[in-house]
Amino acid sequence: MESYEPERLSPVQLAAMRRSLTSGRGALTRRSLLRASGMGALALGGIATLGACGIPPAGRAEVAAADDDHSAKEKELTFSNWTEYMDVSDDEKSRPTLEAFTRRTGIRVKYTEDINDNVEFFGKIKPQLAAGQNTGRDLICVTDWLAARIIRLGWAQKLDPSNLPHAFAGVSAQFRTPDWDPGRAYSYPWTGIPTVIAYNAKATGGRKVDSVTQLLDDPKLKGRVSFLSEMRDTIGMTLLDQGKDPGKFTDADFDGAIGRLQKAVDKKQIRRFTGNDYTADLSKGDIAACVGWAGDVIQLQADNPDIKFAIPAAGYITSSDNLLVPAQARHKTNAEKLIDYYYEPPVAAQLAAYINYVCPVDGVRDELAKIDESMASNTLILPDREMAAKSRSFRSLSTEEETAYEEKFAKLIGA
């Protein structure tokens, strides 16, 4: 575990985070794309605070001991999650799976949708974690790169497998061994976020677009191609197309991917690098094909049958949002019981049917088919074996690597 030092983000890191929050994955609401509308100013303010001053130096927080767990006497827990990331009843007055958990266990869940982006949320809980204090949360859901940082700093509690029989046995193979938490000792995935190739079949004249090479070289697509302004997604997909593993790449591999993309920029093959605003251009056909997020594709297909997706033969990038128990949380066992509950196939299926992202739980297909057969057959929600085998994760980066890579990527996209 690394010791904590006050972090001062470089200008290029701040710029990358601003891109993410205003138009990239950080601006995506889970399921409805509404998150960016009300929180942009707060999120950017949180970034400025992180970059400008840091917090006083502190040693690594000591994780709460077993006798600090009050679960046996206090049948409650507090769960912080993203907006639109939990099933809601038709009348929007209840959360069916959470209420069923309380009826079964007697554990009351204070559920709060107070995660609007990773950076802003980390800025909120970081001072307490660094000071070895309880954040007031027993369970949080953060994206993989932030989960990795929290674990490295010693600010997450190691989970007890005896409280997680369904989760331990049921987590899908593609999510089982991230490099930042091998064997899932500290975390379990809530959902997966695939990066795929999307295209408008009408705009391509009915032709399928299924590789990054095609995006970069097909003259019939010239000027009608977009890539994402999120470095890990665009570079990761390009590395795969070049036969490199995004989980093990070198500096030279990264530079090779930058060079490949730069050639396409120079010859005006790539129209622009975008956040989630590519969706409108793709739907209209102004963009014929692009690298995009699977959640967007599902939403666009509901209104436009010309929107298609493809999984490149070379593979695709998947990130994840993950459940962790913060250091000093009062109700660790209760939180573990909730994690395990969402790995029971009937419950996992009910959640997946609502949020429409990749379900990380094995054995849910039959349960999801009972709810909606079309969802059970949608590989963007339940990847089949062939698709899951092509999933790759972008490796963890050191602070120095992230700064250097973001500088090169910012130059490429003109940010």
mmCIF file of C-alpha atoms in Angstrom:
data_model
loop_
_atom_site.group_PDB
_atom_site.id
_atom_site.type_symbol
_atom_site.label_atom_id
_atom_site.label_comp_id
_atom_site.label_asym_id
_atom_site.label_seq_id
_atom_site.Cartn_x
_atom_site.Cartn_y
_atom_site.Cartn_z
ATOM 1 C CA MET A 1 0.000 0.000 0.000
ATOM 2 C CA GLU A 2 1.336 3.420 -0.858
ATOM 3 C CA SER A 3 1.532 6.116 1.799
ATOM 4 C CA TYR A 4 -0.686 9.129 1.333
ATOM 5 C CA GLU A 5 0.727 12.367 0.037
ATOM 6 C CA PRO A 6 -1.305 15.452 -0.849
ATOM 7 C CA GLU A 7 -2.048 15.242 -4.567
ATOM 8 C CA ARG A 8 -1.666 18.203 -6.854
ATOM 9 C CA LEU A 9 -3.062 17.465 -10.277
ATOM 10 C CA SER A 10 -1.074 18.694 -13.264
ATOM 11 C CA PRO A 11 -2.732 21.123 -15.696
ATOM 12 C CA VAL A 12 -3.087 18.366 -18.276
ATOM 13 C CA GLN A 13 -4.755 16.052 -15.756
ATOM 14 C CA LEU A 14 -7.168 18.812 -14.812
ATOM 15 C CA ALA A 15 -7.958 19.431 -18.477
ATOM 16 C CA ALA A 16 -8.623 15.728 -19.054
ATOM 17 C CA MET A 17 -10.942 15.584 -16.054
ATOM 18 C CA ARG A 18 -12.826 18.657 -17.236
ATOM 19 C CA ARG A 19 -13.359 16.974 -20.606
ATOM 20 C CA SER A 20 -14.682 13.898 -18.845
ATOM 21 C CA LEU A 21 -17.058 15.844 -16.639
ATOM 22 C CA THR A 22 -18.476 18.179 -19.264
ATOM 23 C CA SER A 23 -18.852 15.843 -22.230
ATOM 24 C CA GLY A 24 -17.215 12.492 -21.594
ATOM 25 C CA ARG A 25 -18.042 9.482 -19.459
ATOM 26 C CA GLY A 26 -18.176 11.714 -16.402
ATOM 27 C CA ALA A 27 -21.084 13.564 -18.008
ATOM 28 C CA LEU A 28 -23.071 10.393 -18.717
ATOM 29 C CA THR A 29 -25.979 9.772 -16.465
ATOM 30 C CA ARG A 30 -26.533 6.150 -15.803
ATOM 31 C CA ARG A 31 -29.367 5.293 -18.205
ATOM 32 C CA SER A 32 -30.763 8.763 -18.984
ATOM 33 C CA LEU A 33 -27.807 11.124 -19.687
ATOM 34 C CA LEU A 34 -29.180 13.711 -17.276
ATOM 35 C CA ARG A 35 -26.310 13.838 -14.811
ATOM 36 C CA ALA A 36 -24.400 16.629 -16.519
ATOM 37 C CA SER A 37 -27.277 19.104 -16.475
ATOM 38 C CA GLY A 38 -27.231 20.073 -12.827
ATOM 39 C CA MET A 39 -23.781 19.218 -11.527
ATOM 40 C CA GLY A 40 -21.277 20.660 -13.977
ATOM 41 C CA ALA A 41 -20.367 23.708 -11.912
ATOM 42 C CA LEU A 42 -20.065 21.715 -8.706
ATOM 43 C CA ALA A 43 -17.958 19.059 -10.401
ATOM 44 C CA LEU A 44 -15.552 21.557 -11.914
ATOM 45 C CA GLY A 45 -15.351 23.362 -8.611
ATOM 46 C CA GLY A 46 -14.352 20.090 -7.006
ATOM 47 C CA ILE A 47 -11.572 19.669 -9.566
ATOM 48 C CA ALA A 48 -10.272 23.157 -8.919
ATOM 49 C CA THR A 49 -10.162 22.445 -5.208
ATOM 50 C CA LEU A 50 -8.263 19.196 -5.712
ATOM 51 C CA GLY A 51 -5.771 20.795 -8.051
ATOM 52 C CA ALA A 52 -5.187 24.030 -6.211
ATOM 53 C CA CYS A 53 -4.581 23.169 -2.621
ATOM 54 C CA GLY A 54 -4.613 19.481 -1.790
ATOM 55 C CA ILE A 55 -5.196 18.560 1.851
ATOM 56 C CA PRO A 56 -2.793 18.417 4.772
ATOM 57 C CA PRO A 57 -0.308 15.538 4.677
ATOM 58 C CA ALA A 58 -1.459 12.474 6.542
ATOM 59 C CA GLY A 59 -0.311 8.923 7.013
ATOM 60 C CA ARG A 60 -2.209 6.119 5.386
ATOM 61 C CA ALA A 61 -5.518 5.667 7.173
ATOM 62 C CA GLU A 62 -5.780 2.534 9.263
ATOM 63 C CA VAL A 63 -8.613 0.339 8.082
ATOM 64 C CA ALA A 64 -11.280 -0.287 10.698
ATOM 65 C CA ALA A 65 -10.721 -3.376 12.820
ATOM 66 C CA ALA A 66 -13.324 -6.135 13.063
ATOM 67 C CA ASP A 67 -14.490 -4.940 16.475
ATOM 68 C CA ASP A 68 -15.329 -1.557 14.926
ATOM 69 C CA ASP A 69 -18.071 -3.203 12.859
ATOM 70 C CA HIS A 70 -21.434 -2.318 14.401
ATOM 71 C CA SER A 71 -23.496 -4.407 11.988
ATOM 72 C CA ALA A 72 -24.749 -6.886 14.584
ATOM 73 C CA LYS A 73 -26.316 -4.182 16.747
ATOM 74 C CA GLU A 74 -27.143 -1.596 14.093
ATOM 75 C CA LYS A 75 -29.270 -3.095 11.304
ATOM 76 C CA GLU A 76 -28.548 -0.368 8.802
ATOM 77 C CA LEU A 77 -26.121 0.818 6.150
ATOM 78 C CA THR A 78 -25.558 3.878 3.975
ATOM 79 C CA PHE A 79 -24.983 3.346 0.248
ATOM 80 C CA SER A 80 -23.702 6.110 -2.079
ATOM 81 C CA ASN A 81 -24.306 5.513 -5.783
ATOM 82 C CA TRP A 82 -24.692 7.267 -9.158
ATOM 83 C CA THR A 83 -27.998 8.679 -10.343
ATOM 84 C CA GLU A 84 -30.292 6.349 -12.311
ATOM 85 C CA TYR A 85 -28.231 3.352 -11.179
ATOM 86 C CA MET A 86 -30.884 1.521 -9.143
ATOM 87 C CA ASP A 87 -34.233 0.032 -10.127
ATOM 88 C CA VAL A 88 -37.295 2.161 -9.373
ATOM 89 C CA SER A 89 -40.969 1.180 -9.328
ATOM 90 C CA ASP A 90 -43.301 2.316 -12.121
ATOM 91 C CA ASP A 91 -44.758 5.016 -9.887
ATOM 92 C CA GLU A 92 -41.194 6.087 -8.946
ATOM 93 C CA LYS A 93 -42.043 5.911 -5.240
ATOM 94 C CA SER A 94 -39.971 2.895 -4.236
ATOM 95 C CA ARG A 95 -36.846 0.899 -5.019
ATOM 96 C CA PRO A 96 -38.059 -2.698 -5.273
ATOM 97 C CA THR A 97 -34.804 -4.615 -4.867
ATOM 98 C CA LEU A 98 -33.639 -2.506 -1.923
ATOM 99 C CA GLU A 99 -36.974 -2.869 -0.174
ATOM 100 C CA ALA A 100 -36.917 -6.645 -0.721
ATOM 101 C CA PHE A 101 -33.434 -6.751 0.862
ATOM 102 C CA THR A 102 -34.718 -4.948 3.952
ATOM 103 C CA ARG A 103 -37.717 -7.261 4.253
ATOM 104 C CA ARG A 104 -35.444 -10.292 4.087
ATOM 105 C CA THR A 105 -32.631 -9.145 6.375
ATOM 106 C CA GLY A 106 -34.119 -6.408 8.533
ATOM 107 C CA ILE A 107 -31.244 -4.147 7.418
ATOM 108 C CA ARG A 108 -32.406 -0.650 6.492
ATOM 109 C CA VAL A 109 -30.564 0.977 3.587
ATOM 110 C CA LYS A 110 -30.072 4.709 3.388
ATOM 111 C CA TYR A 111 -29.616 5.008 -0.367
ATOM 112 C CA THR A 112 -28.140 8.260 -1.667
ATOM 113 C CA GLU A 113 -27.577 9.284 -5.292
ATOM 114 C CA ASP A 114 -24.723 11.615 -4.433
ATOM 115 C CA ILE A 115 -22.082 10.461 -6.926
ATOM 116 C CA ASN A 116 -22.223 12.713 -9.961
ATOM 117 C CA ASP A 117 -18.661 12.153 -11.143
ATOM 118 C CA ASN A 118 -15.641 10.369 -9.706
ATOM 119 C CA VAL A 119 -13.469 13.439 -9.182
ATOM 120 C CA GLU A 120 -16.089 15.487 -7.383
ATOM 121 C CA PHE A 121 -17.057 12.551 -5.164
ATOM 122 C CA PHE A 122 -13.434 11.750 -4.295
ATOM 123 C CA GLY A 123 -12.925 15.382 -3.339
ATOM 124 C CA LYS A 124 -15.888 15.028 -0.994
ATOM 125 C CA ILE A 125 -14.682 11.934 0.899
ATOM 126 C CA LYS A 126 -10.901 12.322 0.604
ATOM 127 C CA PRO A 127 -10.272 14.567 3.652
ATOM 128 C CA GLN A 128 -12.072 12.121 5.964
ATOM 129 C CA LEU A 129 -10.337 9.081 4.515
ATOM 130 C CA ALA A 130 -6.923 10.735 4.786
ATOM 131 C CA ALA A 131 -7.622 11.666 8.412
ATOM 132 C CA GLY A 132 -8.722 8.127 9.312
ATOM 133 C CA GLN A 133 -12.316 9.202 9.874
ATOM 134 C CA ASN A 134 -15.631 7.599 8.979
ATOM 135 C CA THR A 135 -17.035 9.066 5.736
ATOM 136 C CA GLY A 136 -20.599 8.311 6.849
ATOM 137 C CA ARG A 137 -20.861 5.761 4.031
ATOM 138 C CA ASP A 138 -20.711 1.986 4.287
ATOM 139 C CA LEU A 139 -20.747 1.258 0.570
ATOM 140 C CA ILE A 140 -19.670 3.351 -2.421
ATOM 141 C CA CYS A 141 -19.685 2.773 -6.195
ATOM 142 C CA VAL A 142 -16.788 4.276 -8.170
ATOM 143 C CA THR A 143 -15.145 3.729 -11.552
ATOM 144 C CA ASP A 144 -12.190 1.359 -11.801
ATOM 145 C CA TRP A 145 -9.377 3.937 -11.866
ATOM 146 C CA LEU A 146 -10.672 5.585 -8.681
ATOM 147 C CA ALA A 147 -11.323 2.223 -7.036
ATOM 148 C CA ALA A 148 -7.684 1.377 -7.764
ATOM 149 C CA ARG A 149 -6.486 4.601 -6.152
ATOM 150 C CA ILE A 150 -8.606 4.142 -3.021
ATOM 151 C CA ILE A 151 -7.341 0.581 -2.598
ATOM 152 C CA ARG A 152 -3.691 1.602 -3.138
ATOM 153 C CA LEU A 153 -4.010 4.264 -0.466
ATOM 154 C CA GLY A 154 -5.359 1.743 2.054
ATOM 155 C CA TRP A 155 -8.742 3.449 2.204
ATOM 156 C CA ALA A 156 -10.894 0.391 1.428
ATOM 157 C CA GLN A 157 -11.661 -2.502 3.755
ATOM 158 C CA LYS A 158 -10.761 -6.033 2.723
ATOM 159 C CA LEU A 159 -13.948 -8.007 2.147
ATOM 160 C CA ASP A 160 -14.832 -11.228 3.981
ATOM 161 C CA PRO A 161 -15.512 -14.015 1.426
ATOM 162 C CA SER A 162 -17.678 -15.868 3.949
ATOM 163 C CA ASN A 163 -20.232 -13.047 3.658
ATOM 164 C CA LEU A 164 -20.084 -13.087 -0.143
ATOM 165 C CA PRO A 165 -20.889 -16.630 -1.362
ATOM 166 C CA HIS A 166 -22.947 -15.521 -4.380
ATOM 167 C CA ALA A 167 -20.536 -12.740 -5.347
ATOM 168 C CA PHE A 168 -17.422 -14.889 -4.932
ATOM 169 C CA ALA A 169 -18.864 -17.654 -7.102
ATOM 170 C CA GLY A 170 -20.879 -15.558 -9.529
ATOM 171 C CA VAL A 171 -18.691 -12.690 -10.731
ATOM 172 C CA SER A 172 -18.134 -13.063 -14.470
ATOM 173 C CA ALA A 173 -14.698 -14.129 -15.632
ATOM 174 C CA GLN A 174 -14.077 -10.879 -17.523
ATOM 175 C CA PHE A 175 -14.404 -8.918 -14.258
ATOM 176 C CA ARG A 176 -12.755 -11.372 -11.871
ATOM 177 C CA THR A 177 -9.093 -10.316 -11.886
ATOM 178 C CA PRO A 178 -8.481 -6.597 -12.556
ATOM 179 C CA ASP A 179 -4.815 -5.666 -12.168
ATOM 180 C CA TRP A 180 -5.698 -3.234 -9.399
ATOM 181 C CA ASP A 181 -7.606 -5.800 -7.280
ATOM 182 C CA PRO A 182 -6.647 -9.368 -8.265
ATOM 183 C CA GLY A 183 -9.229 -11.875 -7.067
ATOM 184 C CA ARG A 184 -11.556 -9.075 -5.963
ATOM 185 C CA ALA A 185 -10.273 -8.877 -2.402
ATOM 186 C CA TYR A 186 -11.548 -5.302 -1.889
ATOM 187 C CA SER A 187 -14.215 -4.715 -4.533
ATOM 188 C CA TYR A 188 -16.968 -6.203 -6.665
ATOM 189 C CA PRO A 189 -18.237 -4.777 -9.963
ATOM 190 C CA TRP A 190 -21.655 -3.150 -10.032
ATOM 191 C CA THR A 191 -21.740 -2.938 -13.820
ATOM 192 C CA GLY A 192 -19.527 -2.936 -16.898
ATOM 193 C CA ILE A 193 -19.154 -0.126 -19.466
ATOM 194 C CA PRO A 194 -18.067 -1.419 -22.898
ATOM 195 C CA THR A 195 -16.478 0.751 -25.576
ATOM 196 C CA VAL A 196 -17.551 -0.456 -29.027
ATOM 197 C CA ILE A 197 -17.757 0.641 -32.655
ATOM 198 C CA ALA A 198 -21.100 2.235 -33.486
ATOM 199 C CA TYR A 199 -22.319 3.128 -36.950
ATOM 200 C CA ASN A 200 -25.359 4.432 -38.792
ATOM 201 C CA ALA A 201 -26.189 1.828 -41.452
ATOM 202 C CA LYS A 202 -28.074 4.382 -43.544
ATOM 203 C CA ALA A 203 -25.068 6.719 -43.557
ATOM 204 C CA THR A 204 -22.686 3.891 -44.496
ATOM 205 C CA GLY A 205 -24.922 2.726 -47.342
ATOM 206 C CA GLY A 206 -25.686 -0.484 -45.508
ATOM 207 C CA ARG A 207 -22.029 -1.413 -45.019
ATOM 208 C CA LYS A 208 -20.898 -2.831 -41.694
ATOM 209 C CA VAL A 209 -18.100 -1.031 -39.860
ATOM 210 C CA ASP A 210 -16.329 -3.358 -37.457
ATOM 211 C CA SER A 211 -12.697 -2.339 -36.953
ATOM 212 C CA VAL A 212 -10.596 0.627 -35.925
ATOM 213 C CA THR A 213 -8.570 0.110 -39.109
ATOM 214 C CA GLN A 214 -11.731 0.679 -41.126
ATOM 215 C CA LEU A 215 -12.486 3.848 -39.163
ATOM 216 C CA LEU A 216 -8.980 5.150 -39.795
ATOM 217 C CA ASP A 217 -8.431 4.084 -43.410
ATOM 218 C CA ASP A 218 -11.716 3.567 -45.280
ATOM 219 C CA PRO A 219 -11.931 6.421 -47.831
ATOM 220 C CA LYS A 220 -15.722 6.089 -47.940
ATOM 221 C CA LEU A 221 -15.817 7.179 -44.290
ATOM 222 C CA LYS A 222 -13.419 10.111 -44.667
ATOM 223 C CA GLY A 223 -14.518 13.108 -42.637
ATOM 224 C CA ARG A 224 -17.404 11.209 -41.070
ATOM 225 C CA VAL A 225 -15.559 9.400 -38.268
ATOM 226 C CA SER A 226 -15.251 10.339 -34.604
ATOM 227 C CA PHE A 227 -13.275 8.969 -31.681
ATOM 228 C CA LEU A 228 -13.766 9.633 -27.985
ATOM 229 C CA SER A 229 -12.066 12.397 -26.033
ATOM 230 C CA GLU A 230 -11.496 9.899 -23.187
ATOM 231 C CA MET A 231 -7.870 8.777 -23.512
ATOM 232 C CA ARG A 232 -8.286 5.250 -22.165
ATOM 233 C CA ASP A 233 -11.096 4.423 -24.574
ATOM 234 C CA THR A 234 -9.585 5.824 -27.771
ATOM 235 C CA ILE A 235 -6.016 4.711 -27.126
ATOM 236 C CA GLY A 236 -7.151 1.354 -25.760
ATOM 237 C CA MET A 237 -9.189 0.555 -28.855
ATOM 238 C CA THR A 238 -6.314 1.655 -31.107
ATOM 239 C CA LEU A 239 -3.782 -0.445 -29.198
ATOM 240 C CA LEU A 240 -5.990 -3.496 -29.648
ATOM 241 C CA ASP A 241 -6.255 -2.817 -33.381
ATOM 242 C CA GLN A 242 -2.460 -2.739 -33.523
ATOM 243 C CA GLY A 243 -2.196 -6.106 -31.803
ATOM 244 C CA LYS A 244 -1.139 -4.657 -28.441
ATOM 245 C CA ASP A 245 -2.602 -5.518 -25.051
ATOM 246 C CA PRO A 246 -4.033 -2.422 -23.257
ATOM 247 C CA GLY A 247 -3.358 -4.234 -20.003
ATOM 248 C CA LYS A 248 0.402 -4.532 -20.633
ATOM 249 C CA PHE A 249 1.434 -1.858 -23.117
ATOM 250 C CA THR A 250 4.722 0.086 -23.052
ATOM 251 C CA ASP A 251 5.531 3.756 -23.660
ATOM 252 C CA ALA A 252 6.531 2.822 -27.201
ATOM 253 C CA ASP A 253 3.188 1.092 -27.751
ATOM 254 C CA PHE A 254 1.352 4.188 -26.532
ATOM 255 C CA ASP A 255 3.365 6.424 -28.853
ATOM 256 C CA GLY A 256 2.597 4.054 -31.720
ATOM 257 C CA ALA A 257 -1.136 4.416 -31.091
ATOM 258 C CA ILE A 258 -0.824 8.205 -30.923
ATOM 259 C CA GLY A 259 1.056 8.198 -34.222
ATOM 260 C CA ARG A 260 -1.556 5.993 -35.879
ATOM 261 C CA LEU A 261 -4.343 8.356 -34.852
ATOM 262 C CA GLN A 262 -2.320 11.441 -35.788
ATOM 263 C CA LYS A 263 -2.018 10.210 -39.384
ATOM 264 C CA ALA A 264 -5.802 9.920 -39.568
ATOM 265 C CA VAL A 265 -6.181 13.427 -38.152
ATOM 266 C CA ASP A 266 -3.683 14.827 -40.659
ATOM 267 C CA LYS A 267 -5.482 13.308 -43.633
ATOM 268 C CA LYS A 268 -8.840 14.475 -42.217
ATOM 269 C CA GLN A 269 -10.208 10.960 -41.869
ATOM 270 C CA ILE A 270 -11.257 11.753 -38.293
ATOM 271 C CA ARG A 271 -13.824 14.517 -38.123
ATOM 272 C CA ARG A 272 -13.408 15.168 -34.405
ATOM 273 C CA PHE A 273 -12.861 13.738 -30.937
ATOM 274 C CA THR A 274 -15.997 13.925 -28.831
ATOM 275 C CA GLY A 275 -17.594 13.206 -25.520
ATOM 276 C CA ASN A 276 -21.122 11.811 -25.491
ATOM 277 C CA ASP A 277 -22.197 14.552 -27.912
ATOM 278 C CA TYR A 278 -21.356 12.200 -30.789
ATOM 279 C CA THR A 279 -24.777 10.613 -30.293
ATOM 280 C CA ALA A 280 -26.734 13.364 -32.051
ATOM 281 C CA ASP A 281 -24.385 13.390 -35.065
ATOM 282 C CA LEU A 282 -24.461 9.596 -35.301
ATOM 283 C CA SER A 283 -28.243 9.468 -35.176
ATOM 284 C CA LYS A 284 -28.539 12.141 -37.904
ATOM 285 C CA GLY A 285 -25.879 10.480 -40.042
ATOM 286 C CA ASP A 286 -23.431 13.399 -39.959
ATOM 287 C CA ILE A 287 -21.099 10.902 -38.298
ATOM 288 C CA ALA A 288 -21.247 7.601 -40.156
ATOM 289 C CA ALA A 289 -19.196 5.551 -37.690
ATOM 290 C CA CYS A 290 -17.363 6.068 -34.433
ATOM 291 C CA VAL A 291 -15.897 4.672 -31.253
ATOM 292 C CA GLY A 292 -18.630 5.020 -28.626
ATOM 293 C CA TRP A 293 -20.130 3.647 -25.433
ATOM 294 C CA ALA A 294 -22.511 0.699 -25.405
ATOM 295 C CA GLY A 295 -24.976 2.450 -23.087
ATOM 296 C CA ASP A 296 -25.436 5.165 -25.699
ATOM 297 C CA VAL A 297 -25.986 2.586 -28.424
ATOM 298 C CA ILE A 298 -28.786 0.885 -26.502
ATOM 299 C CA GLN A 299 -30.532 4.223 -26.013
ATOM 300 C CA LEU A 300 -30.075 5.325 -29.637
ATOM 301 C CA GLN A 301 -31.330 2.015 -31.032
ATOM 302 C CA ALA A 302 -34.622 2.488 -29.211
ATOM 303 C CA ASP A 303 -35.362 5.484 -31.465
ATOM 304 C CA ASN A 304 -33.347 4.752 -34.593
ATOM 305 C CA PRO A 305 -33.152 1.244 -36.108
ATOM 306 C CA ASP A 306 -30.271 2.345 -38.362
ATOM 307 C CA ILE A 307 -27.921 2.522 -35.369
ATOM 308 C CA LYS A 308 -25.783 -0.607 -35.181
ATOM 309 C CA PHE A 309 -22.771 -1.706 -33.198
ATOM 310 C CA ALA A 310 -19.830 -4.019 -33.815
ATOM 311 C CA ILE A 311 -17.248 -5.721 -31.639
ATOM 312 C CA PRO A 312 -13.902 -5.669 -33.439
ATOM 313 C CA ALA A 313 -12.178 -9.002 -33.964
ATOM 314 C CA ALA A 314 -9.183 -7.422 -32.197
ATOM 315 C CA GLY A 315 -11.234 -6.865 -29.030
ATOM 316 C CA TYR A 316 -12.767 -3.957 -27.161
ATOM 317 C CA ILE A 317 -12.255 -1.962 -23.966
ATOM 318 C CA THR A 318 -14.449 -2.469 -20.904
ATOM 319 C CA SER A 319 -14.275 -0.346 -17.771
ATOM 320 C CA SER A 320 -16.358 -0.957 -14.651
ATOM 321 C CA ASP A 321 -18.045 0.767 -11.740
ATOM 322 C CA ASN A 322 -17.257 -1.004 -8.483
ATOM 323 C CA LEU A 323 -18.553 -1.455 -4.946
ATOM 324 C CA LEU A 324 -16.133 -0.797 -2.069
ATOM 325 C CA VAL A 325 -16.463 -0.512 1.714
ATOM 326 C CA PRO A 326 -14.544 2.622 2.811
ATOM 327 C CA ALA A 327 -12.114 2.536 5.713
ATOM 328 C CA GLN A 328 -13.762 3.209 9.076
ATOM 329 C CA ALA A 329 -17.246 2.319 7.799
ATOM 330 C CA ARG A 330 -19.452 1.268 10.738
ATOM 331 C CA HIS A 331 -21.437 -1.452 8.982
ATOM 332 C CA LYS A 332 -19.028 -3.552 6.930
ATOM 333 C CA THR A 333 -20.857 -6.864 7.336
ATOM 334 C CA ASN A 334 -24.184 -5.284 6.417
ATOM 335 C CA ALA A 335 -22.554 -3.810 3.308
ATOM 336 C CA GLU A 336 -21.115 -7.202 2.364
ATOM 337 C CA LYS A 337 -24.569 -8.748 2.684
ATOM 338 C CA LEU A 338 -25.943 -6.124 0.290
ATOM 339 C CA ILE A 339 -23.153 -6.741 -2.227
ATOM 340 C CA ASP A 340 -23.863 -10.463 -2.095
ATOM 341 C CA TYR A 341 -27.598 -9.901 -2.477
ATOM 342 C CA TYR A 342 -27.071 -8.138 -5.814
ATOM 343 C CA TYR A 343 -25.142 -11.180 -7.043
ATOM 344 C CA GLU A 344 -28.164 -13.440 -6.678
ATOM 345 C CA PRO A 345 -29.296 -14.012 -10.295
ATOM 346 C CA PRO A 346 -32.967 -12.962 -9.864
ATOM 347 C CA VAL A 347 -31.909 -9.712 -8.182
ATOM 348 C CA ALA A 348 -29.087 -9.063 -10.644
ATOM 349 C CA ALA A 349 -31.529 -9.571 -13.524
ATOM 350 C CA GLN A 350 -34.004 -7.102 -12.070
ATOM 351 C CA LEU A 351 -31.261 -4.493 -11.725
ATOM 352 C CA ALA A 352 -29.890 -5.130 -15.232
ATOM 353 C CA ALA A 353 -33.364 -4.783 -16.750
ATOM 354 C CA TYR A 354 -33.557 -1.277 -15.321
ATOM 355 C CA ILE A 355 -30.074 0.179 -15.822
ATOM 356 C CA ASN A 356 -29.246 -1.468 -19.207
ATOM 357 C CA TYR A 357 -25.497 -1.804 -18.664
ATOM 358 C CA VAL A 358 -23.358 -4.947 -18.718
ATOM 359 C CA CYS A 359 -24.338 -7.261 -15.891
ATOM 360 C CA PRO A 360 -21.215 -8.687 -14.183
ATOM 361 C CA VAL A 361 -23.080 -11.680 -12.736
ATOM 362 C CA ASP A 362 -22.992 -15.156 -14.276
ATOM 363 C CA GLY A 363 -26.215 -17.138 -14.642
ATOM 364 C CA VAL A 364 -28.731 -14.309 -15.062
ATOM 365 C CA ARG A 365 -29.847 -14.968 -18.639
ATOM 366 C CA ASP A 366 -32.890 -17.087 -17.789
ATOM 367 C CA GLU A 367 -33.940 -14.684 -15.052
ATOM 368 C CA LEU A 368 -33.604 -11.669 -17.353
ATOM 369 C CA ALA A 369 -35.564 -13.455 -20.088
ATOM 370 C CA LYS A 370 -38.503 -13.732 -17.677
ATOM 371 C CA ILE A 371 -38.491 -9.927 -17.486
ATOM 372 C CA ASP A 372 -37.604 -9.031 -21.090
ATOM 373 C CA GLU A 373 -36.477 -11.543 -23.713
ATOM 374 C CA SER A 374 -34.908 -8.826 -25.883
ATOM 375 C CA MET A 375 -32.642 -7.745 -23.032
ATOM 376 C CA ALA A 376 -31.588 -11.325 -22.342
ATOM 377 C CA SER A 377 -30.397 -11.624 -25.949
ATOM 378 C CA ASN A 378 -28.696 -8.189 -26.045
ATOM 379 C CA THR A 379 -24.947 -8.779 -25.856
ATOM 380 C CA LEU A 380 -24.404 -5.194 -24.683
ATOM 381 C CA ILE A 381 -26.152 -6.210 -21.454
ATOM 382 C CA LEU A 382 -25.210 -9.899 -21.287
ATOM 383 C CA PRO A 383 -22.094 -10.503 -23.389
ATOM 384 C CA ASP A 384 -21.997 -13.976 -24.884
ATOM 385 C CA ARG A 385 -18.907 -16.115 -24.400
ATOM 386 C CA GLU A 386 -17.293 -14.924 -27.638
ATOM 387 C CA MET A 387 -17.850 -11.255 -26.832
ATOM 388 C CA ALA A 388 -16.692 -11.594 -23.217
ATOM 389 C CA ALA A 389 -13.490 -13.251 -24.418
ATOM 390 C CA LYS A 390 -12.682 -10.127 -26.444
ATOM 391 C CA SER A 391 -13.069 -7.742 -23.496
ATOM 392 C CA ARG A 392 -9.898 -6.009 -22.316
ATOM 393 C CA SER A 393 -9.183 -3.457 -19.588
ATOM 394 C CA PHE A 394 -6.827 -0.494 -19.776
ATOM 395 C CA ARG A 395 -4.058 -1.039 -17.251
ATOM 396 C CA SER A 396 -3.563 1.061 -14.148
ATOM 397 C CA LEU A 397 -1.307 4.089 -14.606
ATOM 398 C CA SER A 398 1.175 5.732 -12.277
ATOM 399 C CA THR A 399 0.779 9.455 -11.705
ATOM 400 C CA GLU A 400 3.793 10.090 -13.930
ATOM 401 C CA GLU A 401 2.416 7.931 -16.729
ATOM 402 C CA GLU A 402 -1.000 9.533 -16.571
ATOM 403 C CA THR A 403 0.487 13.019 -16.843
ATOM 404 C CA ALA A 404 2.737 12.094 -19.768
ATOM 405 C CA TYR A 405 0.040 10.189 -21.641
ATOM 406 C CA GLU A 406 -2.628 12.835 -21.154
ATOM 407 C CA GLU A 407 -0.222 15.499 -22.460
ATOM 408 C CA LYS A 408 0.341 13.533 -25.657
ATOM 409 C CA PHE A 409 -3.350 12.757 -26.039
ATOM 410 C CA ALA A 410 -4.352 16.382 -25.459
ATOM 411 C CA LYS A 411 -1.996 17.461 -28.228
ATOM 412 C CA LEU A 412 -3.523 14.852 -30.553
ATOM 413 C CA ILE A 413 -7.114 15.957 -30.021
ATOM 414 C CA GLY A 414 -6.333 19.667 -29.850
ATOM 415 C CA ALA A 415 -7.532 20.022 -26.259
#
